[in-house]
Short mmCIF file of C-alpha atoms and ligand atoms in Angstrom, two decimals:
data_model
loop_
_atom_site.label_atom_id
_atom_site.label_comp_id
_atom_site.label_asym_id
_atom_site.label_seq_id
_atom_site.Cartn_x
_atom_site.Cartn_y
_atom_site.Cartn_z
CA MET J 1 165.93 125.25 61.36
CA THR J 2 164.54 128.77 61.55
CA SER J 3 166.68 130.73 63.57
CA ARG J 4 166.27 131.40 67.28
CA PRO J 5 164.34 134.83 68.08
CA ARG J 6 167.05 137.75 69.15
CA VAL J 7 165.69 139.66 72.56
CA GLY J 8 167.00 142.38 73.84
CA PHE J 9 166.79 143.37 78.07
CA LEU J 10 166.17 146.50 78.53
CA GLY J 11 167.06 147.42 82.81
CA VAL J 12 169.50 144.51 83.68
CA GLY J 13 169.16 145.37 87.59
CA TRP J 14 168.75 142.62 90.24
CA ILE J 15 165.19 140.71 88.50
CA GLY J 16 166.79 141.54 84.78
CA ARG J 17 169.92 139.92 85.32
CA HIS J 18 168.32 136.91 86.73
CA ARG J 19 165.42 136.67 83.92
CA VAL J 20 168.46 137.15 81.37
CA GLU J 21 169.94 134.16 82.81
CA ALA J 22 166.69 131.87 82.90
CA MET J 23 165.70 133.03 79.70
CA LEU J 24 169.40 131.92 77.95
CA ALA J 25 169.10 128.53 80.00
CA THR J 26 166.11 127.25 77.58
CA GLY J 27 168.63 127.31 74.56
CA ALA J 28 165.04 129.27 73.16
CA ILE J 29 166.42 132.91 72.54
CA GLU J 30 168.98 135.00 71.54
CA ALA J 31 170.40 137.37 73.47
CA ALA J 32 171.42 140.16 70.90
CA ALA J 33 171.32 143.11 73.37
CA VAL J 34 171.27 144.75 76.84
CA ALA J 35 170.47 148.22 77.64
CA ASP J 36 170.76 150.05 80.81
CA PRO J 37 172.04 153.51 81.98
CA SER J 38 174.16 151.81 84.86
CA ALA J 39 177.47 150.97 82.49
CA GLU J 40 178.04 148.24 85.54
CA MET J 41 174.73 146.73 85.67
CA ALA J 42 175.40 146.38 81.68
CA ALA J 43 178.70 145.25 82.16
CA GLU J 44 177.11 142.31 84.78
CA ALA J 45 174.47 141.28 82.06
CA LEU J 46 176.97 141.03 79.25
CA LYS J 47 178.75 138.55 81.45
CA LEU J 48 176.08 136.35 81.20
CA ALA J 49 175.29 137.36 77.78
CA PRO J 50 178.02 137.79 75.97
CA ASP J 51 177.41 137.40 72.95
CA ALA J 52 175.02 140.32 73.50
CA LYS J 53 176.11 144.25 72.76
CA ARG J 54 175.30 147.37 74.71
CA VAL J 55 172.95 149.48 73.24
CA GLY J 56 171.45 152.90 73.94
CA GLY J 57 168.25 152.79 76.21
CA LEU J 58 164.77 151.25 74.15
CA GLU J 59 165.64 153.50 70.59
CA GLY J 60 169.26 151.31 71.03
CA LEU J 61 167.14 147.84 71.08
CA LEU J 62 163.83 149.19 68.67
CA ALA J 63 166.87 150.42 66.30
CA GLU J 64 167.97 145.92 66.09
CA ARG J 65 165.06 145.00 64.82
CA LEU J 66 164.44 142.83 68.00
CA ASP J 67 162.08 139.57 67.65
CA GLY J 68 161.12 140.28 71.64
CA ILE J 69 162.20 142.81 74.66
CA VAL J 70 162.57 142.42 78.31
CA ILE J 71 161.50 144.86 80.84
CA ALA J 72 162.52 144.58 83.97
CA THR J 73 163.15 148.44 85.13
CA PRO J 74 161.65 150.99 87.59
CA SER J 75 158.15 150.28 87.71
CA ALA J 76 156.58 153.52 86.87
CA LEU J 77 158.25 153.01 83.43
CA HIS J 78 156.88 149.79 82.65
CA ALA J 79 154.02 150.53 80.64
CA GLU J 80 155.06 153.66 78.40
CA GLN J 81 158.44 150.91 77.51
CA SER J 82 155.95 148.21 76.63
CA ILE J 83 153.80 149.99 74.41
CA ARG J 84 156.90 151.81 72.59
CA ALA J 85 158.49 148.07 72.33
CA LEU J 86 154.99 146.92 71.03
CA GLU J 87 154.32 149.72 68.40
CA GLY J 88 158.26 149.02 67.33
CA GLY J 89 157.15 145.14 66.01
CA ALA J 90 158.53 143.21 69.21
CA ALA J 91 156.78 140.80 71.98
CA VAL J 92 157.24 142.01 74.85
CA PHE J 93 158.01 140.33 78.67
CA CYS J 94 157.80 143.08 81.33
CA GLN J 95 158.27 143.06 84.96
CA LYS J 96 154.81 143.38 87.29
CA PRO J 97 153.15 145.79 87.53
CA LEU J 98 152.38 146.17 83.74
CA GLY J 99 150.91 149.34 84.43
CA ARG J 100 150.29 151.76 87.61
CA THR J 101 146.61 152.15 86.44
CA ALA J 102 143.75 149.83 85.18
CA HIS J 103 144.31 152.88 82.33
CA GLU J 104 147.87 152.28 81.42
CA ALA J 105 147.60 147.96 81.94
CA ALA J 106 144.65 148.34 79.33
CA ALA J 107 146.74 150.50 77.11
CA VAL J 108 149.82 147.97 76.66
CA VAL J 109 147.50 145.16 76.59
CA ALA J 110 145.70 146.95 73.14
CA ALA J 111 148.84 148.10 71.55
CA ALA J 112 150.04 143.92 71.91
CA ARG J 113 146.63 143.08 69.99
CA SER J 114 147.00 145.74 67.88
CA ALA J 115 150.57 144.32 67.19
CA ASP J 116 149.43 141.29 67.06
CA ARG J 117 152.56 140.10 69.62
CA LEU J 118 152.68 138.47 72.71
CA LEU J 119 152.88 140.04 75.76
CA ALA J 120 153.54 138.47 79.15
CA VAL J 121 154.09 140.17 83.03
CA ASP J 122 156.84 138.45 85.14
CA LEU J 123 153.90 137.07 87.14
CA SER J 124 155.97 134.54 88.77
CA TYR J 125 154.79 133.07 91.81
CA ARG J 126 151.93 131.90 89.43
CA PHE J 127 154.72 129.15 88.29
CA THR J 128 155.55 127.79 92.00
CA GLU J 129 155.11 124.41 91.64
CA ALA J 130 152.62 124.96 95.05
CA MET J 131 150.19 127.17 92.86
CA ARG J 132 149.96 124.77 90.34
CA ARG J 133 148.49 122.33 92.85
CA ILE J 134 146.55 124.35 94.47
CA ARG J 135 145.07 125.60 91.50
CA ARG J 136 144.50 122.17 89.82
CA LEU J 137 142.48 121.27 92.82
CA LEU J 138 140.22 124.36 92.33
CA GLU J 139 140.21 123.67 89.11
CA GLU J 140 138.95 119.99 89.58
CA GLY J 141 136.02 121.67 92.45
CA ALA J 142 138.14 119.68 94.83
CA LEU J 143 137.47 122.14 97.56
CA GLY J 144 134.02 123.19 96.88
CA SER J 145 132.64 126.38 96.14
CA VAL J 146 135.09 128.80 97.50
CA TYR J 147 133.82 131.41 100.18
CA ALA J 148 137.20 132.65 101.55
CA VAL J 149 140.66 133.72 99.56
CA ASP J 150 143.08 134.99 102.73
CA LEU J 151 146.70 136.44 101.19
CA VAL J 152 149.50 137.87 102.89
CA PHE J 153 152.82 139.05 101.69
CA HIS J 154 155.03 140.56 104.02
CA ASN J 155 158.81 141.67 103.24
CA ALA J 156 159.82 142.64 106.71
CA TYR J 157 162.96 143.83 104.47
CA GLY J 158 161.48 146.27 102.17
CA PRO J 159 162.97 146.80 98.97
CA ASP J 160 166.98 148.48 99.10
CA LYS J 161 166.49 150.51 96.28
CA SER J 162 165.57 154.06 96.38
CA TRP J 163 163.42 154.73 93.23
CA PHE J 164 160.97 151.80 95.17
CA TYR J 165 159.94 154.60 97.70
CA ASP J 166 159.85 157.43 95.19
CA PRO J 167 155.67 157.29 93.49
CA LEU J 168 156.77 158.84 90.51
CA LEU J 169 159.28 155.99 90.00
CA SER J 170 157.61 152.85 91.80
CA GLY J 171 153.42 153.99 91.02
CA GLY J 172 152.88 153.00 94.84
CA GLY J 173 154.55 150.60 97.37
CA CYS J 174 153.93 147.46 98.59
CA VAL J 175 150.49 147.25 97.36
CA MET J 176 152.16 148.00 93.90
CA ASP J 177 155.12 145.61 94.88
CA LEU J 178 153.65 142.89 96.52
CA GLY J 179 149.88 142.53 96.54
CA VAL J 180 149.89 142.41 92.66
CA HIS J 181 151.00 138.78 93.18
CA LEU J 182 148.28 138.31 95.60
CA VAL J 183 145.67 139.82 93.87
CA ASP J 184 146.86 137.46 90.39
CA LEU J 185 146.92 134.65 92.42
CA ALA J 186 143.34 134.62 93.94
CA LEU J 187 141.99 135.93 90.28
CA TRP J 188 143.98 133.48 88.02
CA SER J 189 143.36 130.49 91.07
CA LEU J 190 139.29 131.69 90.61
CA ASP J 191 139.71 131.73 86.96
CA PHE J 192 139.00 135.62 87.08
CA PRO J 193 135.78 135.84 88.88
CA SER J 194 134.57 139.61 88.98
CA VAL J 195 135.10 141.40 91.60
CA GLU J 196 132.17 143.74 93.30
CA ALA J 197 133.45 145.55 95.95
CA VAL J 198 137.14 146.71 97.18
CA SER J 199 137.52 148.36 100.87
CA ALA J 200 141.05 148.81 101.88
CA ASP J 201 143.08 150.89 104.23
CA LEU J 202 146.52 152.50 103.47
CA LEU J 203 149.27 152.87 105.89
CA SER J 204 153.12 154.37 105.77
CA GLY J 205 155.23 154.96 108.83
CA GLY J 206 152.53 153.42 110.90
CA ALA J 207 149.83 156.45 110.61
CA ARG J 208 147.50 157.08 107.12
CA LEU J 209 149.05 157.12 104.10
CA ARG J 210 149.90 161.13 102.42
CA ASP J 211 150.09 162.46 99.07
CA GLY J 212 153.80 162.02 98.17
CA GLN J 213 154.04 158.65 99.84
CA VAL J 214 154.31 155.01 99.53
CA GLU J 215 151.97 152.85 100.94
CA ASP J 216 154.10 150.24 103.62
CA TYR J 217 151.64 148.40 104.93
CA ALA J 218 147.83 147.64 103.42
CA VAL J 219 144.74 145.84 103.98
CA ALA J 220 142.50 145.48 101.99
CA ASN J 221 138.67 143.34 101.45
CA LEU J 222 137.42 142.35 98.22
CA THR J 223 134.31 140.94 97.21
CA LEU J 224 133.43 138.09 94.05
CA GLU J 225 130.65 137.86 92.36
CA GLY J 226 128.26 135.47 94.25
CA GLY J 227 129.89 136.70 97.82
CA ALA J 228 133.34 135.04 98.39
CA SER J 229 135.40 137.19 100.64
CA VAL J 230 139.09 137.69 100.08
CA ARG J 231 141.19 139.42 102.52
CA LEU J 232 144.80 140.63 101.42
CA ALA J 233 147.40 141.96 103.69
CA CYS J 234 150.98 143.43 102.47
CA SER J 235 153.56 145.11 103.97
CA TRP J 236 157.49 146.56 104.02
CA ARG J 237 159.41 146.43 107.00
CA LEU J 238 156.68 144.71 109.49
CA PRO J 239 158.41 143.60 112.48
CA ALA J 240 157.54 139.85 111.51
CA GLY J 241 159.70 137.43 113.14
CA ARG J 242 161.36 136.78 110.05
CA GLU J 243 162.41 137.60 106.26
CA ALA J 244 159.20 136.74 105.10
CA VAL J 245 155.61 135.78 105.50
CA ILE J 246 154.16 134.91 102.62
CA SER J 247 150.63 132.67 101.77
CA ALA J 248 147.07 132.36 99.85
CA ALA J 249 144.99 130.31 101.36
CA PHE J 250 141.74 128.74 99.61
CA TYR J 251 138.54 128.15 101.62
CA GLY J 252 135.58 126.02 100.71
CA THR J 253 132.93 124.00 101.57
CA ASN J 254 134.65 120.71 100.56
CA GLY J 255 138.13 122.22 102.16
CA GLY J 256 141.35 124.67 101.95
CA ALA J 257 144.37 124.75 100.42
CA ALA J 258 147.22 126.93 100.91
CA LEU J 259 150.28 127.91 99.62
CA ARG J 260 152.59 129.10 102.69
CA ASN J 261 156.00 129.81 102.79
CA VAL J 262 158.81 127.85 104.71
CA GLY J 263 160.54 129.72 107.87
CA GLY J 264 160.84 132.80 106.63
CA SER J 265 161.61 132.13 102.92
CA PHE J 266 160.82 133.86 99.84
CA TYR J 267 162.05 130.98 97.74
CA ASP J 268 160.66 127.75 99.37
CA PHE J 269 156.44 127.43 99.77
CA THR J 270 154.65 124.42 100.50
CA ALA J 271 151.00 123.22 99.81
CA GLU J 272 148.74 121.93 101.71
CA ARG J 273 145.55 120.39 101.28
CA TYR J 274 143.05 120.65 104.58
CA ARG J 275 140.25 118.21 105.41
CA GLY J 276 139.04 119.73 108.81
CA THR J 277 142.29 119.55 111.02
CA ALA J 278 143.70 117.28 108.62
CA THR J 279 146.67 118.36 106.21
CA GLU J 280 148.43 116.88 103.69
CA THR J 281 151.25 118.48 101.84
CA LEU J 282 150.98 118.58 97.86
CA ALA J 283 153.91 120.23 97.28
CA SER J 284 157.26 121.08 99.48
CA PRO J 285 160.94 122.66 98.93
CA PRO J 286 162.82 122.57 96.82
CA ASP J 287 161.50 124.05 93.92
CA ALA J 288 163.07 126.08 91.28
CA TRP J 289 160.08 128.71 90.04
CA GLY J 290 161.50 132.22 90.48
CA GLY J 291 162.64 132.16 85.90
CA ARG J 292 160.00 129.87 84.88
CA ALA J 293 157.36 132.46 83.52
CA ALA J 294 160.59 134.32 82.08
CA ALA J 295 161.54 130.83 80.39
CA ASP J 296 157.82 130.35 79.16
CA TRP J 297 157.43 133.42 77.27
CA ALA J 298 160.98 132.65 75.63
CA GLU J 299 159.69 129.61 74.45
CA ARG J 300 156.25 130.38 73.72
CA LEU J 301 158.03 132.96 71.20
CA ALA J 302 160.50 130.28 69.85
CA ARG J 303 157.07 128.75 68.76
CA GLY J 304 156.26 131.62 66.82
CA GLU J 305 153.40 132.65 69.56
CA ARG J 306 151.60 136.38 68.79
CA PHE J 307 149.03 138.16 70.83
CA ASP J 308 146.95 135.93 73.62
CA PRO J 309 143.74 136.69 74.74
CA ALA J 310 144.81 136.13 78.29
CA ALA J 311 146.79 139.23 78.55
CA GLU J 312 143.59 140.77 78.31
CA ARG J 313 143.08 139.10 82.45
CA LEU J 314 146.40 141.51 83.27
CA VAL J 315 143.81 144.17 83.09
CA ASP J 316 141.74 143.06 85.75
CA VAL J 317 144.54 142.92 88.37
CA ALA J 318 145.16 146.49 88.03
CA ARG J 319 141.58 147.37 87.95
CA VAL J 320 141.39 146.07 91.60
CA LEU J 321 144.66 147.75 92.17
CA ASP J 322 142.97 151.04 91.08
CA ALA J 323 140.47 150.35 94.09
CA ILE J 324 143.03 149.22 96.39
CA TYR J 325 144.08 153.13 95.93
CA GLY J 326 140.78 154.16 95.93
CA ARG J 327 140.88 155.47 92.42
CA ALA J 328 137.96 153.35 90.79
N1 NAD S 401 158.28 139.26 89.05
C1 NAD S 401 158.68 139.50 90.70
O1 NAD S 401 158.28 138.90 91.07
C2 NAD S 401 159.80 140.32 90.78
C3 NAD S 401 160.86 140.15 91.63
C4 NAD S 401 161.60 141.68 92.18
C5 NAD S 401 161.54 142.53 90.93
N2 NAD S 401 160.54 142.66 90.16
C6 NAD S 401 160.40 143.90 89.42
O2 NAD S 401 160.93 144.11 88.45
C7 NAD S 401 161.36 145.56 88.22
C8 NAD S 401 162.81 145.49 88.74
O3 NAD S 401 162.95 145.44 90.17
P1 NAD S 401 164.71 145.83 90.79
O4 NAD S 401 164.73 144.71 91.83
O5 NAD S 401 165.49 144.60 89.63
O6 NAD S 401 165.11 146.60 90.59
P2 NAD S 401 166.71 147.54 90.12
O7 NAD S 401 166.53 149.05 90.35
O8 NAD S 401 167.84 146.35 90.59
O9 NAD S 401 166.71 147.18 88.65
C9 NAD S 401 166.20 148.11 87.67
C10 NAD S 401 167.40 148.55 86.40
O10 NAD S 401 166.57 149.42 85.82
C11 NAD S 401 168.02 150.65 85.12
N3 NAD S 401 166.99 151.19 84.50
C12 NAD S 401 166.18 152.18 85.02
N4 NAD S 401 166.05 153.50 84.26
C13 NAD S 401 165.94 152.94 82.88
C14 NAD S 401 165.49 153.16 81.80
N5 NAD S 401 165.64 154.13 81.34
N6 NAD S 401 165.72 151.85 80.43
C15 NAD S 401 167.11 151.32 80.74
N7 NAD S 401 167.12 150.59 82.03
C16 NAD S 401 166.69 151.41 82.89
C17 NAD S 401 168.40 150.85 86.34
O11 NAD S 401 169.76 151.40 86.40
C18 NAD S 401 168.48 149.51 86.67
O12 NAD S 401 169.51 148.79 86.51
C19 NAD S 401 160.66 146.10 89.39
O13 NAD S 401 159.40 146.74 88.75
C20 NAD S 401 160.33 145.20 90.43
O14 NAD S 401 158.66 145.50 90.64
C21 NAD S 401 159.83 141.50 89.75
#
């Protein structure tokens, strides 16, 4: 029997530690090392992975000649760290967003392609049972021709860590944080149609976004090839009357389907199918989806998988974000 892939974890804050747990639970990988400038965070991670050792930064991980590196650092660091990890010969599982721009995301994908290493991003909502059911309906053509998609992600708290509010560390506000999931869900569900036009309004603190700020409210309209219309709204700290409002609704010539959060929850989702005024429930909580993307990468790495061309699509999502930010 060949040995399990040795994996290192770069950034073991809140989500990084969750993903350590999810990957170890598969039994597919060995957690060999962790790196985080915070001694406290590293110590917490070592409680989850007692066989791992703490090393100094990405350099320390690269010196371990690991099979894979899991990146969960502040968003603006992802692209450069992913590229260095891939060039060092490791497969990469990176938190979203892969890059701040399509240019950065494309550079990471190019590095993965040229190193022939597995690259995946933690687009975790794809792995909810609710989204899987909806995507299956779309693949089967059960909704007919989809002409409208309505995407919402309001986080009524907003992030609790200061780096999210610093554009140099976050790369952007609620669009970079939450909108990326919505754009990915729409494009992935519809099998990555081309996006013909994008318009957006970005606000911060109730006024138009200015340089040096990150947006905390965004509305965007995307026109897809064939004319289908995608409407996106996301925010931090909206007085939404609940913790979160999350939905992805698809409307076609033969009916609709939507993922919706339940009771303001960040974790509980339903999938519903609509026929006129009738609603059928396709999926409902509980569903332990949070670590599934991470577990999937770990298992694929253990199977010896190399570069997956599906990673190219990550650039399509980043391109839409560029357009929302007016950079395209
Ligand atoms: N996939 C998802 O649904 C999802 C959910 C939450 C967060 N995220 C993403 O995960 C990332 C981390 O978010 P978080 O909430 O865990 O933040 P966090 O602040 O809790 O964790 C970041 C960690 O990175 C460490 N760090 C900073 N610079 C570093 C460096 N140069 N090298 C190594 N470690 C470094 C920090 O000390 C901290 O422990 C963000 O990019 C965020 O967008 C994704």
